[in-house]
Amino acid sequence: MDTIDFVSLIHPALAIVFVFPLTGIVVQYSLQTRNRRLQIAKGQKSAISGTVGTQHLRMGRWLSNSIVGVALIGLGYAIFSKVLKAPPEQQNGIRIVLLLVLFALTIASLVLLNIANGKLQRGGFATLTGIGLVLLGCQPEVFRRGFEWYVSHYYYGIAAAMLMIFSLAIFPEIYQDRSNRWRNVHVVLNCVAVLLFIGQGFTGTRDLLEIPVSWQQPYIEQLYINNCQTQPCTVQPRQ
C-alpha cells in the first residue's frame, strides 16, 4: 500500500474506532435517561443515577461533532486525492484555494455552533455548516452513487451529518421546552439517525470492497473500459 492508500483509511478507521462505539454509548445513555424520567413521572424511586442525563448530553455532543468531522475528512480525501493527482495543466489554483477556504469556513461554523448561546446564532451557524457540507459534497470528485442513491454511502452520511448538526442546534430547547415537543422531535430524528448509522456500516464496508488500492486502479479501470465484466479479456494499465 502506498501513502495515499493509508490516507484513504483515515475516514473508515475513525468511524470504526471512534464513531460507532460512541453511538452505542449514546444510545445506552438515552435509554437510561428515558427510563429514569418515566420512573420518576410515575412516582417511583429510580436506581438509575441522576447524572445519566448529563452524560447523555456530553457524549451526544461528542458523537454529533465526530460524525460531522468524519464526513468532512471523507469529503476532503475524495476531493483532494483527485484534484492534486490531476496533471498540472488541469489543476486550477483558484479552485483549490476556494475549496480550502470552504473547508475552513465549514469547520469554523461547526466550532461556533458549539459555543453559540442564542437561538438565532445557533440556527445561523448550523445553516452555514450544513451549506458547507452540501457544497463540498457537490464537487465533481465526490462519488455519490447517484444511480443507486437509496443505498449510497454518501447520501446516508450527509443525511446523518445534517441530523447531528440539527441536534447540536436544538439541544438547549430540549431542556427548556416543558411541552416536550423538542424532546419528541429529537427522539424521532435520532432514531432515524441510528438507522442511517447502521446503513453506513453496510454501505461503507461495500465501498471498501469496491475501491482498489492505488497500484490496482489502472487495471480495474481497463477492465471496465474493455467490458471485461461481460467477456473474457486481458488488460494492461493505460500508459
mmCIF file with all atom_site columns, N, CA, C and O in Angstrom, residues 144-196:
data_model
loop_
_atom_site.group_PDB
_atom_site.id
_atom_site.type_symbol
_atom_site.label_atom_id
_atom_site.label_alt_id
_atom_site.label_comp_id
_atom_site.label_asym_id
_atom_site.label_entity_id
_atom_site.label_seq_id
_atom_site.pdbx_PDB_ins_code
_atom_site.Cartn_x
_atom_site.Cartn_y
_atom_site.Cartn_z
_atom_site.occupancy
_atom_site.B_iso_or_equiv
_atom_site.pdbx_formal_charge
_atom_site.auth_seq_id
_atom_site.auth_comp_id
_atom_site.auth_asym_id
_atom_site.auth_atom_id
_atom_site.pdbx_PDB_model_num
ATOM 1   N N  . ARG A 1 144 ? -21.017 9.956  -5.572 1.00 0.00 ? 144 ARG A N  1
ATOM 2   C CA . ARG A 1 144 ? -22.258 9.982  -4.797 1.00 0.00 ? 144 ARG A CA 1
ATOM 3   C C  . ARG A 1 144 ? -23.141 8.764  -5.028 1.00 0.00 ? 144 ARG A C  1
ATOM 4   O O  . ARG A 1 144 ? -24.161 8.610  -4.376 1.00 0.00 ? 144 ARG A O  1
ATOM 5   N N  . ARG A 1 145 ? -22.803 7.927  -5.955 1.00 0.00 ? 145 ARG A N  1
ATOM 6   C CA . ARG A 1 145 ? -23.588 6.732  -6.300 1.00 0.00 ? 145 ARG A CA 1
ATOM 7   C C  . ARG A 1 145 ? -25.040 7.106  -6.606 1.00 0.00 ? 145 ARG A C  1
ATOM 8   O O  . ARG A 1 145 ? -25.993 6.532  -6.083 1.00 0.00 ? 145 ARG A O  1
ATOM 9   N N  . GLY A 1 146 ? -25.167 8.112  -7.468 1.00 0.00 ? 146 GLY A N  1
ATOM 10  C CA . GLY A 1 146 ? -26.496 8.603  -7.799 1.00 0.00 ? 146 GLY A CA 1
ATOM 11  C C  . GLY A 1 146 ? -27.382 7.583  -8.467 1.00 0.00 ? 146 GLY A C  1
ATOM 12  O O  . GLY A 1 146 ? -28.612 7.652  -8.353 1.00 0.00 ? 146 GLY A O  1
ATOM 13  N N  . PHE A 1 147 ? -26.794 6.607  -9.149 1.00 0.00 ? 147 PHE A N  1
ATOM 14  C CA . PHE A 1 147 ? -27.597 5.590  -9.828 1.00 0.00 ? 147 PHE A CA 1
ATOM 15  C C  . PHE A 1 147 ? -28.221 4.611  -8.828 1.00 0.00 ? 147 PHE A C  1
ATOM 16  O O  . PHE A 1 147 ? -29.127 3.858  -9.187 1.00 0.00 ? 147 PHE A O  1
ATOM 17  N N  . GLU A 1 148 ? -27.699 4.600  -7.596 1.00 0.00 ? 148 GLU A N  1
ATOM 18  C CA . GLU A 1 148 ? -28.293 3.806  -6.512 1.00 0.00 ? 148 GLU A CA 1
ATOM 19  C C  . GLU A 1 148 ? -28.319 4.659  -5.246 1.00 0.00 ? 148 GLU A C  1
ATOM 20  O O  . GLU A 1 148 ? -27.779 4.283  -4.215 1.00 0.00 ? 148 GLU A O  1
ATOM 21  N N  . TRP A 1 149 ? -28.973 5.804  -5.330 1.00 0.00 ? 149 TRP A N  1
ATOM 22  C CA . TRP A 1 149 ? -28.969 6.767  -4.237 1.00 0.00 ? 149 TRP A CA 1
ATOM 23  C C  . TRP A 1 149 ? -29.540 6.182  -2.948 1.00 0.00 ? 149 TRP A C  1
ATOM 24  O O  . TRP A 1 149 ? -29.165 6.594  -1.855 1.00 0.00 ? 149 TRP A O  1
ATOM 25  N N  . TYR A 1 150 ? -30.427 5.217  -3.082 1.00 0.00 ? 150 TYR A N  1
ATOM 26  C CA . TYR A 1 150 ? -31.087 4.644  -1.910 1.00 0.00 ? 150 TYR A CA 1
ATOM 27  C C  . TYR A 1 150 ? -30.158 3.740  -1.100 1.00 0.00 ? 150 TYR A C  1
ATOM 28  O O  . TYR A 1 150 ? -30.496 3.357  0.023  1.00 0.00 ? 150 TYR A O  1
ATOM 29  N N  . VAL A 1 151 ? -29.009 3.370  -1.651 1.00 0.00 ? 151 VAL A N  1
ATOM 30  C CA . VAL A 1 151 ? -28.007 2.614  -0.894 1.00 0.00 ? 151 VAL A CA 1
ATOM 31  C C  . VAL A 1 151 ? -26.650 3.312  -1.013 1.00 0.00 ? 151 VAL A C  1
ATOM 32  O O  . VAL A 1 151 ? -25.609 2.663  -1.070 1.00 0.00 ? 151 VAL A O  1
ATOM 33  N N  . SER A 1 152 ? -26.678 4.640  -1.056 1.00 0.00 ? 152 SER A N  1
ATOM 34  C CA . SER A 1 152 ? -25.457 5.420  -1.246 1.00 0.00 ? 152 SER A CA 1
ATOM 35  C C  . SER A 1 152 ? -24.830 5.759  0.103  1.00 0.00 ? 152 SER A C  1
ATOM 36  O O  . SER A 1 152 ? -25.482 6.340  0.978  1.00 0.00 ? 152 SER A O  1
ATOM 37  N N  . HIS A 1 153 ? -23.560 5.418  0.257  1.00 0.00 ? 153 HIS A N  1
ATOM 38  C CA . HIS A 1 153 ? -22.830 5.768  1.472  1.00 0.00 ? 153 HIS A CA 1
ATOM 39  C C  . HIS A 1 153 ? -22.763 7.282  1.638  1.00 0.00 ? 153 HIS A C  1
ATOM 40  O O  . HIS A 1 153 ? -22.867 7.804  2.758  1.00 0.00 ? 153 HIS A O  1
ATOM 41  N N  . TYR A 1 154 ? -22.639 7.983  0.524  1.00 0.00 ? 154 TYR A N  1
ATOM 42  C CA . TYR A 1 154 ? -22.571 9.453  0.562  1.00 0.00 ? 154 TYR A CA 1
ATOM 43  C C  . TYR A 1 154 ? -23.866 10.041 1.099  1.00 0.00 ? 154 TYR A C  1
ATOM 44  O O  . TYR A 1 154 ? -23.851 10.865 2.026  1.00 0.00 ? 154 TYR A O  1
ATOM 45  N N  . TYR A 1 155 ? -24.987 9.654  0.528  1.00 0.00 ? 155 TYR A N  1
ATOM 46  C CA . TYR A 1 155 ? -26.261 10.251 0.933  1.00 0.00 ? 155 TYR A CA 1
ATOM 47  C C  . TYR A 1 155 ? -26.620 9.877  2.375  1.00 0.00 ? 155 TYR A C  1
ATOM 48  O O  . TYR A 1 155 ? -27.162 10.698 3.123  1.00 0.00 ? 155 TYR A O  1
ATOM 49  N N  . TYR A 1 156 ? -26.344 8.649  2.778  1.00 0.00 ? 156 TYR A N  1
ATOM 50  C CA . TYR A 1 156 ? -26.567 8.265  4.177  1.00 0.00 ? 156 TYR A CA 1
ATOM 51  C C  . TYR A 1 156 ? -25.719 9.132  5.099  1.00 0.00 ? 156 TYR A C  1
ATOM 52  O O  . TYR A 1 156 ? -26.179 9.604  6.149  1.00 0.00 ? 156 TYR A O  1
ATOM 53  N N  . GLY A 1 157 ? -24.460 9.335  4.710  1.00 0.00 ? 157 GLY A N  1
ATOM 54  C CA . GLY A 1 157 ? -23.550 10.101 5.557  1.00 0.00 ? 157 GLY A CA 1
ATOM 55  C C  . GLY A 1 157 ? -23.941 11.558 5.670  1.00 0.00 ? 157 GLY A C  1
ATOM 56  O O  . GLY A 1 157 ? -23.907 12.140 6.763  1.00 0.00 ? 157 GLY A O  1
ATOM 57  N N  . ILE A 1 158 ? -24.312 12.170 4.539  1.00 0.00 ? 158 ILE A N  1
ATOM 58  C CA . ILE A 1 158 ? -24.723 13.574 4.565  1.00 0.00 ? 158 ILE A CA 1
ATOM 59  C C  . ILE A 1 158 ? -26.000 13.735 5.380  1.00 0.00 ? 158 ILE A C  1
ATOM 60  O O  . ILE A 1 158 ? -26.139 14.676 6.178  1.00 0.00 ? 158 ILE A O  1
ATOM 61  N N  . ALA A 1 159 ? -26.947 12.812 5.201  1.00 0.00 ? 159 ALA A N  1
ATOM 62  C CA . ALA A 1 159 ? -28.197 12.886 5.969  1.00 0.00 ? 159 ALA A CA 1
ATOM 63  C C  . ALA A 1 159 ? -27.921 12.761 7.465  1.00 0.00 ? 159 ALA A C  1
ATOM 64  O O  . ALA A 1 159 ? -28.474 13.521 8.282  1.00 0.00 ? 159 ALA A O  1
ATOM 65  N N  . ALA A 1 160 ? -27.051 11.821 7.848  1.00 0.00 ? 160 ALA A N  1
ATOM 66  C CA . ALA A 1 160 ? -26.718 11.652 9.266  1.00 0.00 ? 160 ALA A CA 1
ATOM 67  C C  . ALA A 1 160 ? -26.020 12.890 9.812  1.00 0.00 ? 160 ALA A C  1
ATOM 68  O O  . ALA A 1 160 ? -26.301 13.344 10.935 1.00 0.00 ? 160 ALA A O  1
ATOM 69  N N  . ALA A 1 161 ? -25.096 13.457 9.039  1.00 0.00 ? 161 ALA A N  1
ATOM 70  C CA . ALA A 1 161 ? -24.385 14.667 9.482  1.00 0.00 ? 161 ALA A CA 1
ATOM 71  C C  . ALA A 1 161 ? -25.353 15.836 9.652  1.00 0.00 ? 161 ALA A C  1
ATOM 72  O O  . ALA A 1 161 ? -25.243 16.610 10.613 1.00 0.00 ? 161 ALA A O  1
ATOM 73  N N  . MET A 1 162 ? -26.312 15.973 8.750  1.00 0.00 ? 162 MET A N  1
ATOM 74  C CA . MET A 1 162 ? -27.299 17.043 8.863  1.00 0.00 ? 162 MET A CA 1
ATOM 75  C C  . MET A 1 162 ? -28.145 16.885 10.135 1.00 0.00 ? 162 MET A C  1
ATOM 76  O O  . MET A 1 162 ? -28.452 17.867 10.821 1.00 0.00 ? 162 MET A O  1
ATOM 77  N N  . LEU A 1 163 ? -28.527 15.652 10.438 1.00 0.00 ? 163 LEU A N  1
ATOM 78  C CA . LEU A 1 163 ? -29.297 15.412 11.662 1.00 0.00 ? 163 LEU A CA 1
ATOM 79  C C  . LEU A 1 163 ? -28.480 15.752 12.902 1.00 0.00 ? 163 LEU A C  1
ATOM 80  O O  . LEU A 1 163 ? -29.014 16.272 13.891 1.00 0.00 ? 163 LEU A O  1
ATOM 81  N N  . MET A 1 164 ? -27.183 15.459 12.868 1.00 0.00 ? 164 MET A N  1
ATOM 82  C CA . MET A 1 164 ? -26.327 15.779 14.001 1.00 0.00 ? 164 MET A CA 1
ATOM 83  C C  . MET A 1 164 ? -26.150 17.291 14.161 1.00 0.00 ? 164 MET A C  1
ATOM 84  O O  . MET A 1 164 ? -26.118 17.811 15.285 1.00 0.00 ? 164 MET A O  1
ATOM 85  N N  . ILE A 1 165 ? -26.039 17.998 13.039 1.00 0.00 ? 165 ILE A N  1
ATOM 86  C CA . ILE A 1 165 ? -25.958 19.465 13.103 1.00 0.00 ? 165 ILE A CA 1
ATOM 87  C C  . ILE A 1 165 ? -27.229 20.025 13.715 1.00 0.00 ? 165 ILE A C  1
ATOM 88  O O  . ILE A 1 165 ? -27.202 20.930 14.566 1.00 0.00 ? 165 ILE A O  1
ATOM 89  N N  . PHE A 1 166 ? -28.373 19.483 13.303 1.00 0.00 ? 166 PHE A N  1
ATOM 90  C CA . PHE A 1 166 ? -29.654 19.933 13.849 1.00 0.00 ? 166 PHE A CA 1
ATOM 91  C C  . PHE A 1 166 ? -29.731 19.647 15.346 1.00 0.00 ? 166 PHE A C  1
ATOM 92  O O  . PHE A 1 166 ? -30.220 20.485 16.129 1.00 0.00 ? 166 PHE A O  1
ATOM 93  N N  . SER A 1 167 ? -29.235 18.494 15.769 1.00 0.00 ? 167 SER A N  1
ATOM 94  C CA . SER A 1 167 ? -29.242 18.145 17.197 1.00 0.00 ? 167 SER A CA 1
ATOM 95  C C  . SER A 1 167 ? -28.400 19.127 18.007 1.00 0.00 ? 167 SER A C  1
ATOM 96  O O  . SER A 1 167 ? -28.783 19.527 19.108 1.00 0.00 ? 167 SER A O  1
ATOM 97  N N  . LEU A 1 168 ? -27.249 19.509 17.463 1.00 0.00 ? 168 LEU A N  1
ATOM 98  C CA . LEU A 1 168 ? -26.404 20.483 18.150 1.00 0.00 ? 168 LEU A CA 1
ATOM 99  C C  . LEU A 1 168 ? -27.107 21.832 18.270 1.00 0.00 ? 168 LEU A C  1
ATOM 100 O O  . LEU A 1 168 ? -26.919 22.556 19.251 1.00 0.00 ? 168 LEU A O  1
ATOM 101 N N  . ALA A 1 169 ? -27.928 22.162 17.270 1.00 0.00 ? 169 ALA A N  1
ATOM 102 C CA . ALA A 1 169 ? -28.582 23.466 17.263 1.00 0.00 ? 169 ALA A CA 1
ATOM 103 C C  . ALA A 1 169 ? -29.755 23.544 18.233 1.00 0.00 ? 169 ALA A C  1
ATOM 104 O O  . ALA A 1 169 ? -30.058 24.623 18.760 1.00 0.00 ? 169 ALA A O  1
ATOM 105 N N  . ILE A 1 170 ? -30.421 22.399 18.508 1.00 0.00 ? 170 ILE A N  1
ATOM 106 C CA . ILE A 1 170 ? -31.664 22.456 19.293 1.00 0.00 ? 170 ILE A CA 1
ATOM 107 C C  . ILE A 1 170 ? -31.515 21.949 20.722 1.00 0.00 ? 170 ILE A C  1
ATOM 108 O O  . ILE A 1 170 ? -32.495 21.986 21.471 1.00 0.00 ? 170 ILE A O  1
ATOM 109 N N  . PHE A 1 171 ? -30.316 21.482 21.129 1.00 0.00 ? 171 PHE A N  1
ATOM 110 C CA . PHE A 1 171 ? -30.261 20.826 22.433 1.00 0.00 ? 171 PHE A CA 1
ATOM 111 C C  . PHE A 1 171 ? -30.678 21.723 23.602 1.00 0.00 ? 171 PHE A C  1
ATOM 112 O O  . PHE A 1 171 ? -31.294 21.237 24.559 1.00 0.00 ? 171 PHE A O  1
ATOM 113 N N  . PRO A 1 172 ? -30.418 23.052 23.590 1.00 0.00 ? 172 PRO A N  1
ATOM 114 C CA . PRO A 1 172 ? -30.913 23.854 24.720 1.00 0.00 ? 172 PRO A CA 1
ATOM 115 C C  . PRO A 1 172 ? -32.441 23.876 24.785 1.00 0.00 ? 172 PRO A C  1
ATOM 116 O O  . PRO A 1 172 ? -33.031 23.878 25.870 1.00 0.00 ? 172 PRO A O  1
ATOM 117 N N  . GLU A 1 173 ? -33.089 23.882 23.593 1.00 0.00 ? 173 GLU A N  1
ATOM 118 C CA . GLU A 1 173 ? -34.544 23.902 23.567 1.00 0.00 ? 173 GLU A CA 1
ATOM 119 C C  . GLU A 1 173 ? -35.135 22.621 24.144 1.00 0.00 ? 173 GLU A C  1
ATOM 120 O O  . GLU A 1 173 ? -36.235 22.624 24.714 1.00 0.00 ? 173 GLU A O  1
ATOM 121 N N  . ILE A 1 174 ? -34.421 21.512 23.990 1.00 0.00 ? 174 ILE A N  1
ATOM 122 C CA . ILE A 1 174 ? -34.912 20.236 24.515 1.00 0.00 ? 174 ILE A CA 1
ATOM 123 C C  . ILE A 1 174 ? -35.098 20.317 26.027 1.00 0.00 ? 174 ILE A C  1
ATOM 124 O O  . ILE A 1 174 ? -36.080 19.802 26.579 1.00 0.00 ? 174 ILE A O  1
ATOM 125 N N  . TYR A 1 175 ? -34.186 21.003 26.714 1.00 0.00 ? 175 TYR A N  1
ATOM 126 C CA . TYR A 1 175 ? -34.241 21.079 28.170 1.00 0.00 ? 175 TYR A CA 1
ATOM 127 C C  . TYR A 1 175 ? -35.132 22.226 28.657 1.00 0.00 ? 175 TYR A C  1
ATOM 128 O O  . TYR A 1 175 ? -35.605 22.200 29.791 1.00 0.00 ? 175 TYR A O  1
ATOM 129 N N  . GLN A 1 176 ? -35.390 23.209 27.804 1.00 0.00 ? 176 GLN A N  1
ATOM 130 C CA . GLN A 1 176 ? -36.193 24.362 28.213 1.00 0.00 ? 176 GLN A CA 1
ATOM 131 C C  . GLN A 1 176 ? -37.676 24.195 27.901 1.00 0.00 ? 176 GLN A C  1
ATOM 132 O O  . GLN A 1 176 ? -38.522 24.822 28.541 1.00 0.00 ? 176 GLN A O  1
ATOM 133 N N  . ASP A 1 177 ? -38.011 23.365 26.927 1.00 0.00 ? 177 ASP A N  1
ATOM 134 C CA . ASP A 1 177 ? -39.392 23.209 26.481 1.00 0.00 ? 177 ASP A CA 1
ATOM 135 C C  . ASP A 1 177 ? -40.130 22.240 27.402 1.00 0.00 ? 177 ASP A C  1
ATOM 136 O O  . ASP A 1 177 ? -39.872 21.040 27.401 1.00 0.00 ? 177 ASP A O  1
ATOM 137 N N  . ARG A 1 178 ? -41.069 22.751 28.178 1.00 0.00 ? 178 ARG A N  1
ATOM 138 C CA . ARG A 1 178 ? -41.821 21.910 29.120 1.00 0.00 ? 178 ARG A CA 1
ATOM 139 C C  . ARG A 1 178 ? -42.887 21.074 28.423 1.00 0.00 ? 178 ARG A C  1
ATOM 140 O O  . ARG A 1 178 ? -43.419 20.137 29.027 1.00 0.00 ? 178 ARG A O  1
ATOM 141 N N  . SER A 1 179 ? -43.218 21.404 27.181 1.00 0.00 ? 179 SER A N  1
ATOM 142 C CA . SER A 1 179 ? -44.224 20.627 26.452 1.00 0.00 ? 179 SER A CA 1
ATOM 143 C C  . SER A 1 179 ? -43.644 19.351 25.839 1.00 0.00 ? 179 SER A C  1
ATOM 144 O O  . SER A 1 179 ? -44.390 18.533 25.290 1.00 0.00 ? 179 SER A O  1
ATOM 145 N N  . ASN A 1 180 ? -42.332 19.213 25.910 1.00 0.00 ? 180 ASN A N  1
ATOM 146 C CA . ASN A 1 180 ? -41.618 18.042 25.370 1.00 0.00 ? 180 ASN A CA 1
ATOM 147 C C  . ASN A 1 180 ? -41.694 17.937 23.841 1.00 0.00 ? 180 ASN A C  1
ATOM 148 O O  . ASN A 1 180 ? -41.379 16.896 23.268 1.00 0.00 ? 180 ASN A O  1
ATOM 149 N N  . ARG A 1 181 ? -42.111 19.004 23.181 1.00 0.00 ? 181 ARG A N  1
ATOM 150 C CA . ARG A 1 181 ? -42.189 18.965 21.724 1.00 0.00 ? 181 ARG A CA 1
ATOM 151 C C  . ARG A 1 181 ? -40.811 18.763 21.111 1.00 0.00 ? 181 ARG A C  1
ATOM 152 O O  . ARG A 1 181 ? -40.624 17.889 20.251 1.00 0.00 ? 181 ARG A O  1
ATOM 153 N N  . TRP A 1 182 ? -39.836 19.565 21.545 1.00 0.00 ? 182 TRP A N  1
ATOM 154 C CA . TRP A 1 182 ? -38.491 19.436 21.005 1.00 0.00 ? 182 TRP A CA 1
ATOM 155 C C  . TRP A 1 182 ? -37.850 18.105 21.399 1.00 0.00 ? 182 TRP A C  1
ATOM 156 O O  . TRP A 1 182 ? -37.077 17.526 20.633 1.00 0.00 ? 182 TRP A O  1
ATOM 157 N N  . ARG A 1 183 ? -38.182 17.612 22.585 1.00 0.00 ? 183 ARG A N  1
ATOM 158 C CA . ARG A 1 183 ? -37.643 16.321 23.004 1.00 0.00 ? 183 ARG A CA 1
ATOM 159 C C  . ARG A 1 183 ? -38.155 15.207 22.094 1.00 0.00 ? 183 ARG A C  1
ATOM 160 O O  . ARG A 1 183 ? -37.400 14.311 21.691 1.00 0.00 ? 183 ARG A O  1
ATOM 161 N N  . ASN A 1 184 ? -39.438 15.269 21.752 1.00 0.00 ? 184 ASN A N  1
ATOM 162 C CA . ASN A 1 184 ? -40.011 14.257 20.863 1.00 0.00 ? 184 ASN A CA 1
ATOM 163 C C  . ASN A 1 184 ? -39.402 14.342 19.470 1.00 0.00 ? 184 ASN A C  1
ATOM 164 O O  . ASN A 1 184 ? -39.129 13.313 18.829 1.00 0.00 ? 184 ASN A O  1
ATOM 165 N N  . VAL A 1 185 ? -39.186 15.577 18.986 1.00 0.00 ? 185 VAL A N  1
ATOM 166 C CA . VAL A 1 185 ? -38.525 15.754 17.691 1.00 0.00 ? 185 VAL A CA 1
ATOM 167 C C  . VAL A 1 185 ? -37.123 15.151 17.732 1.00 0.00 ? 185 VAL A C  1
ATOM 168 O O  . VAL A 1 185 ? -36.696 14.450 16.800 1.00 0.00 ? 185 VAL A O  1
ATOM 169 N N  . HIS A 1 186 ? -36.424 15.419 18.823 1.00 0.00 ? 186 HIS A N  1
ATOM 170 C CA . HIS A 1 186 ? -35.067 14.893 18.998 1.00 0.00 ? 186 HIS A CA 1
ATOM 171 C C  . HIS A 1 186 ? -35.060 13.367 18.980 1.00 0.00 ? 186 HIS A C  1
ATOM 172 O O  . HIS A 1 186 ? -34.212 12.746 18.312 1.00 0.00 ? 186 HIS A O  1
ATOM 173 N N  . VAL A 1 187 ? -36.004 12.756 19.683 1.00 0.00 ? 187 VAL A N  1
ATOM 174 C CA . VAL A 1 187 ? -36.059 11.292 19.746 1.00 0.00 ? 187 VAL A CA 1
ATOM 175 C C  . VAL A 1 187 ? -36.329 10.698 18.372 1.00 0.00 ? 187 VAL A C  1
ATOM 176 O O  . VAL A 1 187 ? -35.645 9.754  17.934 1.00 0.00 ? 187 VAL A O  1
ATOM 177 N N  . VAL A 1 188 ? -37.313 11.234 17.656 1.00 0.00 ? 188 VAL A N  1
ATOM 178 C CA . VAL A 1 188 ? -37.670 10.696 16.346 1.00 0.00 ? 188 VAL A CA 1
ATOM 179 C C  . VAL A 1 188 ? -36.513 10.826 15.360 1.00 0.00 ? 188 VAL A C  1
ATOM 180 O O  . VAL A 1 188 ? -36.140 9.860  14.672 1.00 0.00 ? 188 VAL A O  1
ATOM 181 N N  . LEU A 1 189 ? -35.913 12.019 15.289 1.00 0.00 ? 189 LEU A N  1
ATOM 182 C CA . LEU A 1 189 ? -34.837 12.247 14.327 1.00 0.00 ? 189 LEU A CA 1
ATOM 183 C C  . LEU A 1 189 ? -33.607 11.400 14.635 1.00 0.00 ? 189 LEU A C  1
ATOM 184 O O  . LEU A 1 189 ? -32.920 10.933 13.723 1.00 0.00 ? 189 LEU A O  1
ATOM 185 N N  . ASN A 1 190 ? -33.346 11.196 15.916 1.00 0.00 ? 190 ASN A N  1
ATOM 186 C CA . ASN A 1 190 ? -32.162 10.402 16.252 1.00 0.00 ? 190 ASN A CA 1
ATOM 187 C C  . ASN A 1 190 ? -32.404 8.907  16.117 1.00 0.00 ? 190 ASN A C  1
ATOM 188 O O  . ASN A 1 190 ? -31.444 8.148  15.943 1.00 0.00 ? 190 ASN A O  1
ATOM 189 N N  . CYS A 1 191 ? -33.657 8.477  16.155 1.00 0.00 ? 191 CYS A N  1
ATOM 190 C CA . CYS A 1 191 ? -33.955 7.091  15.777 1.00 0.00 ? 191 CYS A CA 1
ATOM 191 C C  . CYS A 1 191 ? -33.668 6.890  14.292 1.00 0.00 ? 191 CYS A C  1
ATOM 192 O O  . CYS A 1 191 ? -33.112 5.857  13.887 1.00 0.00 ? 191 CYS A O  1
ATOM 193 N N  . VAL A 1 192 ? -34.031 7.891  13.486 1.00 0.00 ? 192 VAL A N  1
ATOM 194 C CA . VAL A 1 192 ? -33.691 7.843  12.060 1.00 0.00 ? 192 VAL A CA 1
ATOM 195 C C  . VAL A 1 192 ? -32.170 7.835  11.881 1.00 0.00 ? 192 VAL A C  1
ATOM 196 O O  . VAL A 1 192 ? -31.631 7.094  11.053 1.00 0.00 ? 192 VAL A O  1
ATOM 197 N N  . ALA A 1 193 ? -31.478 8.646  12.688 1.00 0.00 ? 193 ALA A N  1
ATOM 198 C CA . ALA A 1 193 ? -30.011 8.716  12.590 1.00 0.00 ? 193 ALA A CA 1
ATOM 199 C C  . ALA A 1 193 ? -29.378 7.362  12.899 1.00 0.00 ? 193 ALA A C  1
ATOM 200 O O  . ALA A 1 193 ? -28.418 6.958  12.235 1.00 0.00 ? 193 ALA A O  1
ATOM 201 N N  . VAL A 1 194 ? -29.903 6.648  13.893 1.00 0.00 ? 194 VAL A N  1
ATOM 202 C CA . VAL A 1 194 ? -29.356 5.329  14.228 1.00 0.00 ? 194 VAL A CA 1
ATOM 203 C C  . VAL A 1 194 ? -29.501 4.379  13.046 1.00 0.00 ? 194 VAL A C  1
ATOM 204 O O  . VAL A 1 194 ? -28.586 3.608  12.721 1.00 0.00 ? 194 VAL A O  1
ATOM 205 N N  . LEU A 1 195 ? -30.657 4.435  12.365 1.00 0.00 ? 195 LEU A N  1
ATOM 206 C CA . LEU A 1 195 ? -30.844 3.601  11.169 1.00 0.00 ? 195 LEU A CA 1
ATOM 207 C C  . LEU A 1 195 ? -29.852 3.984  10.073 1.00 0.00 ? 195 LEU A C  1
ATOM 208 O O  . LEU A 1 195 ? -29.321 3.106  9.376  1.00 0.00 ? 195 LEU A O  1
ATOM 209 N N  . LEU A 1 196 ? -29.586 5.272  9.948  1.00 0.00 ? 196 LEU A N  1
ATOM 210 C CA . LEU A 1 196 ? -28.593 5.720  8.964  1.00 0.00 ? 196 LEU A CA 1
ATOM 211 C C  . LEU A 1 196 ? -27.201 5.224  9.331  1.00 0.00 ? 196 LEU A C  1
ATOM 212 O O  . LEU A 1 196 ? -26.417 4.836  8.449  1.00 0.00 ? 196 LEU A O  1
#
